[in-house]
Amino acid sequence: ETAKAAKENNISLSIHCPYWINCCGKEDKIINMSVHHIFSSAQAAQWLGARKIVFHPGYYIGRDSKTCGKLIKSTLGRILEKMEEHKIKGVLLAPESAGAVSEWGGLEEILWLAGELNTSFCIDFCHVHARAGGIIKGEGDYLKVFEQIEKSLGKKAVEDIHIHFSGVEFTEKGERKHLPIDSDSPPWKPFVKFLAEKGEENGYGGTVVCESPLQE
């Protein structure tokens, strides 16, 4: 019923997986639990008619990016195989850019992973902003992110992009908590103006999910 209603009303559905996922955990039980939760989310997405399942890939825990990336790729490979085995189609994994510096999931890492697995991704602009200490100031900074995505993954990647947006409070460790849109951190008006003026011109398309604690 949900899938039917969404289709009839032209609503795009996505799922956010549980937050206690770590695809590069140091213990097998953590990896196995992550496989279970992401696969279960993929099953739910198929039942609900949702196209993308969003999740935070993992944590460094004292290791370097390459080591963690290799483990995460392997874990997600297991999930993709399981999805194929159970004939789950039309559902895309969408690893999300991370806001804390302790998390694996910088913009470059997320784009690398999406390219390696030939799957989707999620760009959370408040996370990109917080992780780099407040890097987004205006329209040009949003454009740089879109250009980096297109350079890494090609034109199709920006034609169906999945975005999270809200305000964010951050420290030197990155994201601390989400804030209402009018916190202007990152600035929302340049973001909306950028999409309105450059979106059609540059062929950008997809979904923006508002993650403000005051969505109304």
PDB file of C-alpha atoms in Angstrom:
ATOM      1  CA  GLU A   1       0.000   0.000   0.000  1.00  0.00           C
ATOM      2  CA  THR A   2       2.834   2.410   0.839  1.00  0.00           C
ATOM      3  CA  ALA A   3       4.612   1.783  -2.466  1.00  0.00           C
ATOM      4  CA  LYS A   4       1.352   2.255  -4.381  1.00  0.00           C
ATOM      5  CA  ALA A   5       0.483   5.505  -2.562  1.00  0.00           C
ATOM      6  CA  ALA A   6       3.979   6.901  -3.099  1.00  0.00           C
ATOM      7  CA  LYS A   7       3.823   6.166  -6.825  1.00  0.00           C
ATOM      8  CA  GLU A   8       0.333   7.643  -7.215  1.00  0.00           C
ATOM      9  CA  ASN A   9       1.385  10.847  -5.418  1.00  0.00           C
ATOM     10  CA  ASN A  10       4.829  11.147  -7.052  1.00  0.00           C
ATOM     11  CA  ILE A  11       6.652  10.859  -3.722  1.00  0.00           C
ATOM     12  CA  SER A  12      10.221   9.557  -3.619  1.00  0.00           C
ATOM     13  CA  LEU A  13      10.885   7.359  -0.578  1.00  0.00           C
ATOM     14  CA  SER A  14      14.207   6.509   1.032  1.00  0.00           C
ATOM     15  CA  ILE A  15      15.228   4.705   4.211  1.00  0.00           C
ATOM     16  CA  HIS A  16      17.874   5.593   6.786  1.00  0.00           C
ATOM     17  CA  CYS A  17      19.430   2.449   8.229  1.00  0.00           C
ATOM     18  CA  PRO A  18      20.057   2.053  11.997  1.00  0.00           C
ATOM     19  CA  TYR A  19      22.795   4.293  13.391  1.00  0.00           C
ATOM     20  CA  TRP A  20      24.719   1.516  15.173  1.00  0.00           C
ATOM     21  CA  ILE A  21      26.303   0.291  11.939  1.00  0.00           C
ATOM     22  CA  ASN A  22      30.061  -0.048  11.512  1.00  0.00           C
ATOM     23  CA  CYS A  23      31.057  -1.716   8.253  1.00  0.00           C
ATOM     24  CA  CYS A  24      34.737  -1.661   9.271  1.00  0.00           C
ATOM     25  CA  GLY A  25      34.282  -2.873  12.850  1.00  0.00           C
ATOM     26  CA  LYS A  26      37.244  -4.588  14.475  1.00  0.00           C
ATOM     27  CA  GLU A  27      35.167  -7.622  15.461  1.00  0.00           C
ATOM     28  CA  ASP A  28      33.383 -10.079  13.169  1.00  0.00           C
ATOM     29  CA  LYS A  29      30.179  -9.751  15.192  1.00  0.00           C
ATOM     30  CA  ILE A  30      30.092  -5.997  14.480  1.00  0.00           C
ATOM     31  CA  ILE A  31      30.571  -6.602  10.747  1.00  0.00           C
ATOM     32  CA  ASN A  32      27.911  -9.333  10.723  1.00  0.00           C
ATOM     33  CA  MET A  33      25.461  -7.119  12.628  1.00  0.00           C
ATOM     34  CA  SER A  34      26.046  -4.319  10.106  1.00  0.00           C
ATOM     35  CA  VAL A  35      25.388  -6.710   7.206  1.00  0.00           C
ATOM     36  CA  HIS A  36      22.157  -7.810   8.882  1.00  0.00           C
ATOM     37  CA  HIS A  37      20.862  -4.283   9.512  1.00  0.00           C
ATOM     38  CA  ILE A  38      21.683  -2.921   6.051  1.00  0.00           C
ATOM     39  CA  PHE A  39      20.253  -6.003   4.317  1.00  0.00           C
ATOM     40  CA  SER A  40      17.087  -5.789   6.447  1.00  0.00           C
ATOM     41  CA  SER A  41      16.760  -2.146   5.430  1.00  0.00           C
ATOM     42  CA  ALA A  42      17.114  -3.171   1.775  1.00  0.00           C
ATOM     43  CA  GLN A  43      14.296  -5.695   2.221  1.00  0.00           C
ATOM     44  CA  ALA A  44      12.102  -3.021   3.827  1.00  0.00           C
ATOM     45  CA  ALA A  45      12.943  -0.616   1.001  1.00  0.00           C
ATOM     46  CA  GLN A  46      11.763  -3.122  -1.590  1.00  0.00           C
ATOM     47  CA  TRP A  47       8.478  -3.686   0.268  1.00  0.00           C
ATOM     48  CA  LEU A  48       7.911   0.075   0.653  1.00  0.00           C
ATOM     49  CA  GLY A  49       8.991   1.063  -2.830  1.00  0.00           C
ATOM     50  CA  ALA A  50      11.960   3.089  -1.566  1.00  0.00           C
ATOM     51  CA  ARG A  51      14.898   3.438  -3.974  1.00  0.00           C
ATOM     52  CA  LYS A  52      17.810   4.323  -1.700  1.00  0.00           C
ATOM     53  CA  ILE A  53      18.950   3.200   1.740  1.00  0.00           C
ATOM     54  CA  VAL A  54      21.205   5.673   3.532  1.00  0.00           C
ATOM     55  CA  PHE A  55      23.739   4.744   6.222  1.00  0.00           C
ATOM     56  CA  HIS A  56      26.960   5.890   7.900  1.00  0.00           C
ATOM     57  CA  PRO A  57      29.674   3.458   6.742  1.00  0.00           C
ATOM     58  CA  GLY A  58      31.941   3.214   9.797  1.00  0.00           C
ATOM     59  CA  TYR A  59      34.589   4.574  12.172  1.00  0.00           C
ATOM     60  CA  TYR A  60      38.367   4.802  11.890  1.00  0.00           C
ATOM     61  CA  ILE A  61      39.093   3.600  15.476  1.00  0.00           C
ATOM     62  CA  GLY A  62      42.785   4.448  15.120  1.00  0.00           C
ATOM     63  CA  ARG A  63      43.172   3.105  11.572  1.00  0.00           C
ATOM     64  CA  ASP A  64      43.878   4.893   8.310  1.00  0.00           C
ATOM     65  CA  SER A  65      41.373   5.682   5.570  1.00  0.00           C
ATOM     66  CA  LYS A  66      42.648   3.034   3.124  1.00  0.00           C
ATOM     67  CA  THR A  67      42.434   0.202   5.671  1.00  0.00           C
ATOM     68  CA  CYS A  68      38.891   1.141   6.667  1.00  0.00           C
ATOM     69  CA  GLY A  69      37.820   1.716   3.066  1.00  0.00           C
ATOM     70  CA  LYS A  70      38.951  -1.763   2.053  1.00  0.00           C
ATOM     71  CA  LEU A  71      36.954  -3.327   4.914  1.00  0.00           C
ATOM     72  CA  ILE A  72      33.847  -1.253   4.166  1.00  0.00           C
ATOM     73  CA  LYS A  73      33.999  -2.172   0.471  1.00  0.00           C
ATOM     74  CA  SER A  74      34.237  -5.860   1.408  1.00  0.00           C
ATOM     75  CA  THR A  75      31.298  -5.625   3.836  1.00  0.00           C
ATOM     76  CA  LEU A  76      29.086  -3.834   1.322  1.00  0.00           C
ATOM     77  CA  GLY A  77      30.094  -6.380  -1.310  1.00  0.00           C
ATOM     78  CA  ARG A  78      28.652  -9.096   0.943  1.00  0.00           C
ATOM     79  CA  ILE A  79      25.416  -7.120   1.238  1.00  0.00           C
ATOM     80  CA  LEU A  80      25.124  -6.610  -2.515  1.00  0.00           C
ATOM     81  CA  GLU A  81      25.622 -10.351  -3.064  1.00  0.00           C
ATOM     82  CA  LYS A  82      22.936 -11.121  -0.492  1.00  0.00           C
ATOM     83  CA  MET A  83      20.562  -8.647  -2.130  1.00  0.00           C
ATOM     84  CA  GLU A  84      21.136 -10.335  -5.501  1.00  0.00           C
ATOM     85  CA  GLU A  85      20.636 -13.780  -3.956  1.00  0.00           C
ATOM     86  CA  HIS A  86      17.265 -12.676  -2.509  1.00  0.00           C
ATOM     87  CA  LYS A  87      16.294 -10.916  -5.767  1.00  0.00           C
ATOM     88  CA  ILE A  88      16.114  -7.449  -4.225  1.00  0.00           C
ATOM     89  CA  LYS A  89      16.059  -5.110  -7.210  1.00  0.00           C
ATOM     90  CA  GLY A  90      15.648  -1.366  -7.647  1.00  0.00           C
ATOM     91  CA  VAL A  91      17.226  -0.631  -4.241  1.00  0.00           C
ATOM     92  CA  LEU A  92      20.512   1.285  -4.096  1.00  0.00           C
ATOM     93  CA  LEU A  93      22.987   1.486  -1.233  1.00  0.00           C
ATOM     94  CA  ALA A  94      23.673   5.139  -0.386  1.00  0.00           C
ATOM     95  CA  PRO A  95      26.609   5.572   2.021  1.00  0.00           C
ATOM     96  CA  GLU A  96      26.370   9.043   3.571  1.00  0.00           C
ATOM     97  CA  SER A  97      29.060  11.683   3.992  1.00  0.00           C
ATOM     98  CA  ALA A  98      30.062  11.855   7.653  1.00  0.00           C
ATOM     99  CA  GLY A  99      30.071  14.884   9.949  1.00  0.00           C
ATOM    100  CA  ALA A 100      32.506  13.764  12.661  1.00  0.00           C
ATOM    101  CA  VAL A 101      36.239  13.502  11.997  1.00  0.00           C
ATOM    102  CA  SER A 102      36.233  10.124  13.811  1.00  0.00           C
ATOM    103  CA  GLU A 103      33.942   8.657  11.129  1.00  0.00           C
ATOM    104  CA  TRP A 104      35.043   7.196   7.824  1.00  0.00           C
ATOM    105  CA  GLY A 105      33.062   9.121   5.217  1.00  0.00           C
ATOM    106  CA  GLY A 106      34.717  12.295   4.019  1.00  0.00           C
ATOM    107  CA  LEU A 107      33.411  13.501   0.654  1.00  0.00           C
ATOM    108  CA  GLU A 108      36.356  11.978  -1.237  1.00  0.00           C
ATOM    109  CA  GLU A 109      35.943   8.648   0.586  1.00  0.00           C
ATOM    110  CA  ILE A 110      32.211   8.453  -0.152  1.00  0.00           C
ATOM    111  CA  LEU A 111      32.725   9.200  -3.845  1.00  0.00           C
ATOM    112  CA  TRP A 112      35.509   6.618  -4.034  1.00  0.00           C
ATOM    113  CA  LEU A 113      33.258   3.990  -2.448  1.00  0.00           C
ATOM    114  CA  ALA A 114      30.333   4.747  -4.778  1.00  0.00           C
ATOM    115  CA  GLY A 115      32.675   4.428  -7.748  1.00  0.00           C
ATOM    116  CA  GLU A 116      34.173   1.151  -6.544  1.00  0.00           C
ATOM    117  CA  LEU A 117      30.775  -0.470  -5.921  1.00  0.00           C
ATOM    118  CA  ASN A 118      28.884   1.240  -8.753  1.00  0.00           C
ATOM    119  CA  THR A 119      26.131   2.242  -6.344  1.00  0.00           C
ATOM    120  CA  SER A 120      24.578   5.462  -5.034  1.00  0.00           C
ATOM    121  CA  PHE A 121      25.592   7.829  -2.195  1.00  0.00           C
ATOM    122  CA  CYS A 122      24.186  10.580   0.011  1.00  0.00           C
ATOM    123  CA  ILE A 123      25.731  14.028   0.442  1.00  0.00           C
ATOM    124  CA  ASP A 124      24.811  15.661   3.747  1.00  0.00           C
ATOM    125  CA  PHE A 125      25.837  19.282   3.389  1.00  0.00           C
ATOM    126  CA  CYS A 126      25.767  20.006   7.119  1.00  0.00           C
ATOM    127  CA  HIS A 127      28.201  17.096   7.555  1.00  0.00           C
ATOM    128  CA  VAL A 128      30.482  18.340   4.769  1.00  0.00           C
ATOM    129  CA  HIS A 129      30.354  21.794   6.393  1.00  0.00           C
ATOM    130  CA  ALA A 130      31.031  20.610   9.954  1.00  0.00           C
ATOM    131  CA  ARG A 131      33.752  18.073   9.141  1.00  0.00           C
ATOM    132  CA  ALA A 132      35.835  20.778   7.436  1.00  0.00           C
ATOM    133  CA  GLY A 133      35.321  23.370  10.183  1.00  0.00           C
ATOM    134  CA  GLY A 134      32.658  25.491   8.470  1.00  0.00           C
ATOM    135  CA  ILE A 135      33.829  25.323   4.866  1.00  0.00           C
ATOM    136  CA  ILE A 136      30.576  26.303   3.102  1.00  0.00           C
ATOM    137  CA  LYS A 137      30.127  30.075   2.785  1.00  0.00           C
ATOM    138  CA  GLY A 138      28.127  30.613  -0.404  1.00  0.00           C
ATOM    139  CA  GLU A 139      26.912  29.386  -3.800  1.00  0.00           C
ATOM    140  CA  GLY A 140      30.429  28.779  -5.075  1.00  0.00           C
ATOM    141  CA  ASP A 141      31.104  26.252  -2.321  1.00  0.00           C
ATOM    142  CA  TYR A 142      27.985  24.249  -3.213  1.00  0.00           C
ATOM    143  CA  LEU A 143      29.037  24.311  -6.855  1.00  0.00           C
ATOM    144  CA  LYS A 144      32.472  22.932  -5.938  1.00  0.00           C
ATOM    145  CA  VAL A 145      30.844  19.897  -4.298  1.00  0.00           C
ATOM    146  CA  PHE A 146      28.639  19.212  -7.338  1.00  0.00           C
ATOM    147  CA  GLU A 147      31.632  19.619  -9.658  1.00  0.00           C
ATOM    148  CA  GLN A 148      33.699  17.238  -7.534  1.00  0.00           C
ATOM    149  CA  ILE A 149      30.908  14.629  -7.683  1.00  0.00           C
ATOM    150  CA  GLU A 150      30.613  14.950 -11.458  1.00  0.00           C
ATOM    151  CA  LYS A 151      34.384  14.781 -11.931  1.00  0.00           C
ATOM    152  CA  SER A 152      34.604  11.636  -9.790  1.00  0.00           C
ATOM    153  CA  LEU A 153      31.519   9.732 -10.942  1.00  0.00           C
ATOM    154  CA  GLY A 154      30.319  11.337 -14.155  1.00  0.00           C
ATOM    155  CA  LYS A 155      27.252  13.296 -15.221  1.00  0.00           C
ATOM    156  CA  LYS A 156      24.736  10.626 -14.156  1.00  0.00           C
ATOM    157  CA  ALA A 157      25.803  11.040 -10.526  1.00  0.00           C
ATOM    158  CA  VAL A 158      24.476  14.617 -10.378  1.00  0.00           C
ATOM    159  CA  GLU A 159      21.338  13.841 -12.353  1.00  0.00           C
ATOM    160  CA  ASP A 160      19.960  11.680  -9.525  1.00  0.00           C
ATOM    161  CA  ILE A 161      21.661  12.894  -6.360  1.00  0.00           C
ATOM    162  CA  HIS A 162      20.445  12.240  -2.811  1.00  0.00           C
ATOM    163  CA  ILE A 163      21.022  15.161  -0.411  1.00  0.00           C
ATOM    164  CA  HIS A 164      20.442  15.792   3.289  1.00  0.00           C
ATOM    165  CA  PHE A 165      20.322  19.387   4.495  1.00  0.00           C
ATOM    166  CA  SER A 166      19.963  21.125   7.859  1.00  0.00           C
ATOM    167  CA  GLY A 167      21.868  23.512  10.087  1.00  0.00           C
ATOM    168  CA  VAL A 168      24.674  22.158  12.250  1.00  0.00           C
ATOM    169  CA  GLU A 169      26.631  23.006  15.385  1.00  0.00           C
ATOM    170  CA  PHE A 170      30.219  21.783  15.287  1.00  0.00           C
ATOM    171  CA  THR A 171      33.540  21.765  17.127  1.00  0.00           C
ATOM    172  CA  GLU A 172      37.082  20.824  16.109  1.00  0.00           C
ATOM    173  CA  LYS A 173      35.842  17.204  16.231  1.00  0.00           C
ATOM    174  CA  GLY A 174      33.195  17.945  13.608  1.00  0.00           C
ATOM    175  CA  GLU A 175      29.409  17.689  13.904  1.00  0.00           C
ATOM    176  CA  ARG A 176      27.930  18.144  17.379  1.00  0.00           C
ATOM    177  CA  LYS A 177      24.195  18.374  16.650  1.00  0.00           C
ATOM    178  CA  HIS A 178      21.702  19.367  13.968  1.00  0.00           C
ATOM    179  CA  LEU A 179      20.203  22.866  14.098  1.00  0.00           C
ATOM    180  CA  PRO A 180      17.209  24.532  12.414  1.00  0.00           C
ATOM    181  CA  ILE A 181      17.728  25.791   8.869  1.00  0.00           C
ATOM    182  CA  ASP A 182      17.767  29.456   9.976  1.00  0.00           C
ATOM    183  CA  SER A 183      20.959  28.860  11.981  1.00  0.00           C
ATOM    184  CA  ASP A 184      22.584  29.551   8.589  1.00  0.00           C
ATOM    185  CA  SER A 185      25.323  27.009   9.256  1.00  0.00           C
ATOM    186  CA  PRO A 186      25.703  26.144   6.407  1.00  0.00           C
ATOM    187  CA  PRO A 187      23.821  29.028   4.728  1.00  0.00           C
ATOM    188  CA  TRP A 188      20.537  27.829   3.255  1.00  0.00           C
ATOM    189  CA  LYS A 189      19.566  30.743   1.010  1.00  0.00           C
ATOM    190  CA  PRO A 190      22.635  30.380  -1.255  1.00  0.00           C
ATOM    191  CA  PHE A 191      21.879  26.631  -1.441  1.00  0.00           C
ATOM    192  CA  VAL A 192      18.284  27.175  -2.590  1.00  0.00           C
ATOM    193  CA  LYS A 193      19.359  29.956  -4.986  1.00  0.00           C
ATOM    194  CA  PHE A 194      22.087  27.712  -6.397  1.00  0.00           C
ATOM    195  CA  LEU A 195      19.639  24.850  -7.053  1.00  0.00           C
ATOM    196  CA  ALA A 196      17.032  27.187  -8.567  1.00  0.00           C
ATOM    197  CA  GLU A 197      19.455  28.953 -10.896  1.00  0.00           C
ATOM    198  CA  LYS A 198      22.015  26.257 -11.691  1.00  0.00           C
ATOM    199  CA  GLY A 199      19.984  23.070 -11.260  1.00  0.00           C
ATOM    200  CA  GLU A 200      18.229  22.998 -14.624  1.00  0.00           C
ATOM    201  CA  GLU A 201      21.091  24.704 -16.429  1.00  0.00           C
ATOM    202  CA  ASN A 202      23.605  22.058 -15.277  1.00  0.00           C
ATOM    203  CA  GLY A 203      21.224  19.098 -15.403  1.00  0.00           C
ATOM    204  CA  TYR A 204      21.140  18.538 -11.645  1.00  0.00           C
ATOM    205  CA  GLY A 205      18.310  16.425 -10.265  1.00  0.00           C
ATOM    206  CA  GLY A 206      17.340  14.211  -7.351  1.00  0.00           C
ATOM    207  CA  THR A 207      16.037  14.578  -3.819  1.00  0.00           C
ATOM    208  CA  VAL A 208      16.732  16.930  -0.915  1.00  0.00           C
ATOM    209  CA  VAL A 209      15.690  15.653   2.516  1.00  0.00           C
ATOM    210  CA  CYS A 210      15.304  18.267   5.261  1.00  0.00           C
ATOM    211  CA  GLU A 211      16.869  17.018   8.502  1.00  0.00           C
ATOM    212  CA  SER A 212      16.214  20.115  10.572  1.00  0.00           C
ATOM    213  CA  PRO A 213      14.985  19.411  14.139  1.00  0.00           C
ATOM    214  CA  LEU A 214      12.260  21.989  13.336  1.00  0.00           C
ATOM    215  CA  GLN A 215      11.004  20.701   9.980  1.00  0.00           C
ATOM    216  CA  GLU A 216       7.799  22.712  10.100  1.00  0.00           C
TER     217      GLU A 216
END
